[in-house]
mmCIF file of C-alpha atoms in Angstrom:
data_model
loop_
_atom_site.group_PDB
_atom_site.id
_atom_site.type_symbol
_atom_site.label_atom_id
_atom_site.label_comp_id
_atom_site.label_asym_id
_atom_site.label_seq_id
_atom_site.Cartn_x
_atom_site.Cartn_y
_atom_site.Cartn_z
ATOM 1 C CA UNK A 18 101.138 67.031 103.581
ATOM 2 C CA UNK A 19 104.120 64.490 102.753
ATOM 3 C CA UNK A 20 107.319 64.200 100.940
ATOM 4 C CA UNK A 21 110.227 66.531 100.748
ATOM 5 C CA UNK A 22 110.438 69.019 103.383
ATOM 6 C CA UNK A 23 113.933 70.803 103.158
ATOM 7 C CA UNK A 24 112.323 74.134 102.900
ATOM 8 C CA UNK A 25 109.360 73.537 105.241
ATOM 9 C CA UNK A 26 106.754 72.921 102.697
ATOM 10 C CA UNK A 27 105.037 70.529 104.438
ATOM 11 C CA UNK A 28 103.957 73.138 107.014
ATOM 12 C CA UNK A 29 104.134 71.060 110.150
ATOM 13 C CA UNK A 30 106.929 73.383 111.744
ATOM 14 C CA UNK A 31 109.843 70.973 110.679
ATOM 15 C CA UNK A 32 112.331 70.547 108.218
ATOM 16 C CA UNK A 33 112.029 66.728 108.379
ATOM 17 C CA UNK A 34 111.130 64.636 105.136
ATOM 18 C CA UNK A 35 107.652 62.738 105.700
ATOM 19 C CA UNK A 36 107.204 59.219 104.220
ATOM 20 C CA UNK A 37 103.333 59.420 105.361
ATOM 21 C CA UNK A 38 100.995 62.522 105.664
ATOM 22 C CA UNK A 39 101.313 64.747 108.487
ATOM 23 C CA UNK A 40 99.012 67.548 109.489
ATOM 24 C CA UNK A 41 99.871 70.920 108.473
ATOM 25 C CA UNK A 42 99.818 73.162 111.585
ATOM 26 C CA UNK A 43 98.635 76.600 112.631
ATOM 27 C CA UNK A 44 101.119 78.852 114.211
ATOM 28 C CA UNK A 45 99.549 77.789 117.559
ATOM 29 C CA UNK A 46 100.831 73.912 116.589
ATOM 30 C CA UNK A 47 97.164 73.065 116.301
ATOM 31 C CA UNK A 48 95.970 71.096 112.820
ATOM 32 C CA UNK A 49 95.213 73.649 110.323
ATOM 33 C CA UNK A 50 91.583 73.962 109.588
ATOM 34 C CA UNK A 51 89.274 75.983 107.441
ATOM 35 C CA UNK A 52 90.755 75.313 104.257
ATOM 36 C CA UNK A 53 88.897 75.449 100.959
ATOM 37 C CA UNK A 54 91.630 74.868 98.428
ATOM 38 C CA UNK A 55 95.256 74.351 98.143
ATOM 39 C CA UNK A 56 97.865 74.639 95.755
ATOM 40 C CA UNK A 57 101.946 73.455 95.541
ATOM 41 C CA UNK A 58 104.613 75.141 93.759
ATOM 42 C CA UNK A 59 108.303 74.467 93.707
ATOM 43 C CA UNK A 60 109.061 73.832 97.320
ATOM 44 C CA UNK A 61 106.462 75.792 98.817
ATOM 45 C CA UNK A 62 102.571 75.551 99.423
ATOM 46 C CA UNK A 63 99.480 77.683 99.473
ATOM 47 C CA UNK A 64 96.058 77.253 101.235
ATOM 48 C CA UNK A 65 92.857 79.279 100.530
ATOM 49 C CA UNK A 66 90.954 79.621 103.794
ATOM 50 C CA UNK A 67 86.964 79.407 103.928
ATOM 51 C CA UNK A 68 87.211 83.111 105.108
ATOM 52 C CA UNK A 69 88.731 84.292 101.659
ATOM 53 C CA UNK A 70 92.409 84.616 102.959
ATOM 54 C CA UNK A 71 95.556 82.996 101.415
ATOM 55 C CA UNK A 72 98.143 81.040 103.473
ATOM 56 C CA UNK A 73 101.673 80.305 102.370
ATOM 57 C CA UNK A 74 104.643 78.223 103.579
ATOM 58 C CA UNK A 75 107.940 76.914 102.669
ATOM 59 C CA UNK A 76 110.582 78.230 100.267
ATOM 60 C CA UNK A 77 110.788 81.994 99.959
ATOM 61 C CA UNK A 78 113.939 83.240 98.531
ATOM 62 C CA UNK A 79 111.646 84.471 95.497
ATOM 63 C CA UNK A 80 108.999 86.069 97.773
ATOM 64 C CA UNK A 81 106.669 83.343 96.859
ATOM 65 C CA UNK A 82 104.994 83.298 100.462
ATOM 66 C CA UNK A 83 103.940 86.965 99.999
ATOM 67 C CA UNK A 84 104.799 88.004 103.388
ATOM 68 C CA UNK A 85 107.028 90.833 102.707
ATOM 69 C CA UNK A 86 109.993 88.770 103.454
ATOM 70 C CA UNK A 87 112.352 86.393 101.398
ATOM 71 C CA UNK A 88 112.817 83.947 104.443
ATOM 72 C CA UNK A 89 111.581 80.211 104.359
ATOM 73 C CA UNK A 90 108.870 79.551 106.877
ATOM 74 C CA UNK A 91 107.738 76.110 108.200
ATOM 75 C CA UNK A 92 104.394 77.025 109.278
ATOM 76 C CA UNK A 93 101.505 78.849 107.506
ATOM 77 C CA UNK A 94 101.560 82.604 107.313
ATOM 78 C CA UNK A 95 99.191 84.987 105.570
ATOM 79 C CA UNK A 96 99.749 86.343 101.897
ATOM 80 C CA UNK A 97 100.058 90.202 102.104
ATOM 81 C CA UNK A 98 98.971 92.966 99.683
ATOM 82 C CA UNK A 99 101.957 95.470 99.046
ATOM 83 C CA UNK A 100 100.135 97.775 101.923
ATOM 84 C CA UNK A 101 101.003 95.205 104.409
ATOM 85 C CA UNK A 102 97.463 94.195 104.933
ATOM 86 C CA UNK A 103 96.322 90.588 104.659
ATOM 87 C CA UNK A 104 94.626 89.613 100.847
ATOM 88 C CA UNK A 105 90.739 89.338 101.535
ATOM 89 C CA UNK A 106 88.013 88.095 99.255
ATOM 90 C CA UNK A 107 89.791 85.690 97.765
ATOM 91 C CA UNK A 108 88.066 82.774 95.840
ATOM 92 C CA UNK A 109 90.777 80.855 94.210
ATOM 93 C CA UNK A 110 94.422 80.256 94.086
ATOM 94 C CA UNK A 111 97.175 78.735 91.769
ATOM 95 C CA UNK A 112 100.929 78.271 92.732
ATOM 96 C CA UNK A 113 103.610 78.713 89.990
ATOM 97 C CA UNK A 114 106.982 77.260 90.123
ATOM 98 C CA UNK A 115 107.908 80.571 92.221
ATOM 99 C CA UNK A 116 105.050 82.626 92.156
ATOM 100 C CA UNK A 117 101.526 82.659 93.444
ATOM 101 C CA UNK A 118 98.507 84.023 92.046
ATOM 102 C CA UNK A 119 94.912 84.640 93.563
ATOM 103 C CA UNK A 120 91.527 85.452 92.246
ATOM 104 C CA UNK A 121 89.690 88.288 94.021
ATOM 105 C CA UNK A 122 85.753 88.585 94.651
ATOM 106 C CA UNK A 123 86.096 91.778 92.468
ATOM 107 C CA UNK A 124 87.271 89.357 89.340
ATOM 108 C CA UNK A 125 90.678 90.950 89.512
ATOM 109 C CA UNK A 126 94.100 89.166 89.949
ATOM 110 C CA UNK A 127 96.805 89.194 92.568
ATOM 111 C CA UNK A 128 100.386 87.895 92.107
ATOM 112 C CA UNK A 129 103.425 87.922 94.007
ATOM 113 C CA UNK A 130 106.928 86.237 94.151
ATOM 114 C CA UNK A 131 109.389 85.640 91.137
ATOM 115 C CA UNK A 132 108.979 87.904 88.604
ATOM 116 C CA UNK A 133 111.855 87.403 86.225
ATOM 117 C CA UNK A 134 109.873 86.739 82.962
ATOM 118 C CA UNK A 135 106.996 89.024 83.820
ATOM 119 C CA UNK A 136 104.831 86.122 85.480
ATOM 120 C CA UNK A 137 103.294 88.513 87.652
ATOM 121 C CA UNK A 138 101.909 90.335 84.994
ATOM 122 C CA UNK A 139 102.280 94.076 86.504
ATOM 123 C CA UNK A 140 104.382 95.614 83.824
ATOM 124 C CA UNK A 141 107.744 94.889 85.340
ATOM 125 C CA UNK A 142 110.204 92.046 86.046
ATOM 126 C CA UNK A 143 110.728 93.126 89.560
ATOM 127 C CA UNK A 144 110.305 90.447 92.330
ATOM 128 C CA UNK A 145 107.306 90.907 94.565
ATOM 129 C CA UNK A 146 107.432 89.598 98.288
ATOM 130 C CA UNK A 147 103.909 90.908 98.621
ATOM 131 C CA UNK A 148 100.872 90.672 96.394
ATOM 132 C CA UNK A 149 100.448 93.201 93.723
ATOM 133 C CA UNK A 150 97.463 93.391 90.996
ATOM 134 C CA UNK A 151 97.906 92.094 87.485
ATOM 135 C CA UNK A 152 97.575 94.858 84.771
ATOM 136 C CA UNK A 153 96.405 95.405 81.477
ATOM 137 C CA UNK A 154 99.106 96.686 78.995
ATOM 138 C CA UNK A 155 97.190 99.961 79.212
ATOM 139 C CA UNK A 156 97.650 100.415 82.860
ATOM 140 C CA UNK A 157 93.912 99.364 84.416
ATOM 141 C CA UNK A 158 93.795 96.225 86.527
ATOM 142 C CA UNK A 159 92.940 92.931 84.551
ATOM 143 C CA UNK A 160 89.438 92.406 85.431
ATOM 144 C CA UNK A 161 86.554 89.672 84.611
ATOM 145 C CA UNK A 162 88.856 86.847 85.574
ATOM 146 C CA UNK A 163 86.808 83.593 86.587
ATOM 147 C CA UNK A 164 89.798 81.058 86.833
ATOM 148 C CA UNK A 165 93.775 81.104 86.883
ATOM 149 C CA UNK A 166 96.499 78.412 86.616
ATOM 150 C CA UNK A 167 100.359 79.139 86.583
ATOM 151 C CA UNK A 168 103.269 77.239 85.021
ATOM 152 C CA UNK A 169 106.990 77.560 85.233
ATOM 153 C CA UNK A 170 107.483 81.410 84.616
ATOM 154 C CA UNK A 171 104.133 82.054 82.877
ATOM 155 C CA UNK A 172 100.410 82.572 84.149
ATOM 156 C CA UNK A 173 97.029 82.308 82.701
ATOM 157 C CA UNK A 174 93.648 83.811 83.334
ATOM 158 C CA UNK A 175 90.221 82.816 81.960
ATOM 159 C CA UNK A 176 87.911 85.695 81.623
ATOM 160 C CA UNK A 177 84.272 85.384 81.876
ATOM 161 C CA UNK A 178 83.820 85.797 78.086
ATOM 162 C CA UNK A 179 85.616 82.737 77.553
ATOM 163 C CA UNK A 180 88.793 84.107 76.197
ATOM 164 C CA UNK A 181 92.015 83.535 77.813
ATOM 165 C CA UNK A 182 94.848 85.668 78.789
ATOM 166 C CA UNK A 183 98.422 84.754 79.424
ATOM 167 C CA UNK A 184 101.650 86.368 80.429
ATOM 168 C CA UNK A 185 105.156 85.851 81.529
ATOM 169 C CA UNK A 186 107.747 83.214 79.648
ATOM 170 C CA UNK A 187 107.020 82.537 76.363
ATOM 171 C CA UNK A 188 110.244 80.688 75.056
ATOM 172 C CA UNK A 189 108.293 78.147 73.650
ATOM 173 C CA UNK A 190 105.079 79.836 72.939
ATOM 174 C CA UNK A 191 103.596 79.289 76.304
ATOM 175 C CA UNK A 192 101.571 82.551 75.943
ATOM 176 C CA UNK A 193 100.164 81.366 72.183
ATOM 177 C CA UNK A 194 100.050 84.966 70.666
ATOM 178 C CA UNK A 195 102.096 84.140 67.772
ATOM 179 C CA UNK A 196 105.573 84.904 69.243
ATOM 180 C CA UNK A 197 108.288 83.816 71.404
ATOM 181 C CA UNK A 198 108.833 86.948 73.368
ATOM 182 C CA UNK A 199 108.173 87.213 76.992
ATOM 183 C CA UNK A 200 105.257 89.715 78.255
ATOM 184 C CA UNK A 201 104.874 91.595 81.276
ATOM 185 C CA UNK A 202 101.292 92.314 80.693
ATOM 186 C CA UNK A 203 98.484 89.846 79.720
ATOM 187 C CA UNK A 204 98.127 89.058 76.175
ATOM 188 C CA UNK A 205 95.069 87.401 74.340
ATOM 189 C CA UNK A 206 95.606 83.695 73.633
ATOM 190 C CA UNK A 207 95.148 83.093 69.890
ATOM 191 C CA UNK A 208 94.359 79.775 67.911
ATOM 192 C CA UNK A 209 96.867 78.515 65.015
ATOM 193 C CA UNK A 210 95.324 80.754 62.535
ATOM 194 C CA UNK A 211 95.397 83.972 64.505
ATOM 195 C CA UNK A 212 92.026 83.874 65.883
ATOM 196 C CA UNK A 213 90.863 84.313 69.561
ATOM 197 C CA UNK A 214 90.958 80.978 71.198
#
């Protein structure tokens, strides 16, 4: 990792900016290994391990590290579910500005961090410092997701049937549901003539 490190987002145990790459370190100060994927948000970073867990480090005042706190951290730590257990069985990750997403091997979606515009998709606008499940508007968990991405205050999931779901900020029509209203639940993305995209 390299660049700005004011919030520990380089994960090398310091707050020193780096003009060249340095190793992200584990809590024993050895180089982090066993990483399958990475993602970067605003001043924080995520890593998916080969064992299906999620690590996070850096800025955390919106709970984007998913460790149950709102304290910055300069080393990777595990993202937790709301019951305090580490997320497991994760197959993909995405980082929004101040919120994270994880795709579970059961095709459900976990989300944590800032939720001011409903970008966690749990039916609320409550900040979540630990991961919660993304829900359908009827209350059940969103399932059949195969891919994720996250923007600045909104999130998207591609489902197995090829359709898209979007939730969160919609000021400029980011959710593509024909409105400019934010949504705290996933909505179906439609094209310019109102058909499912």
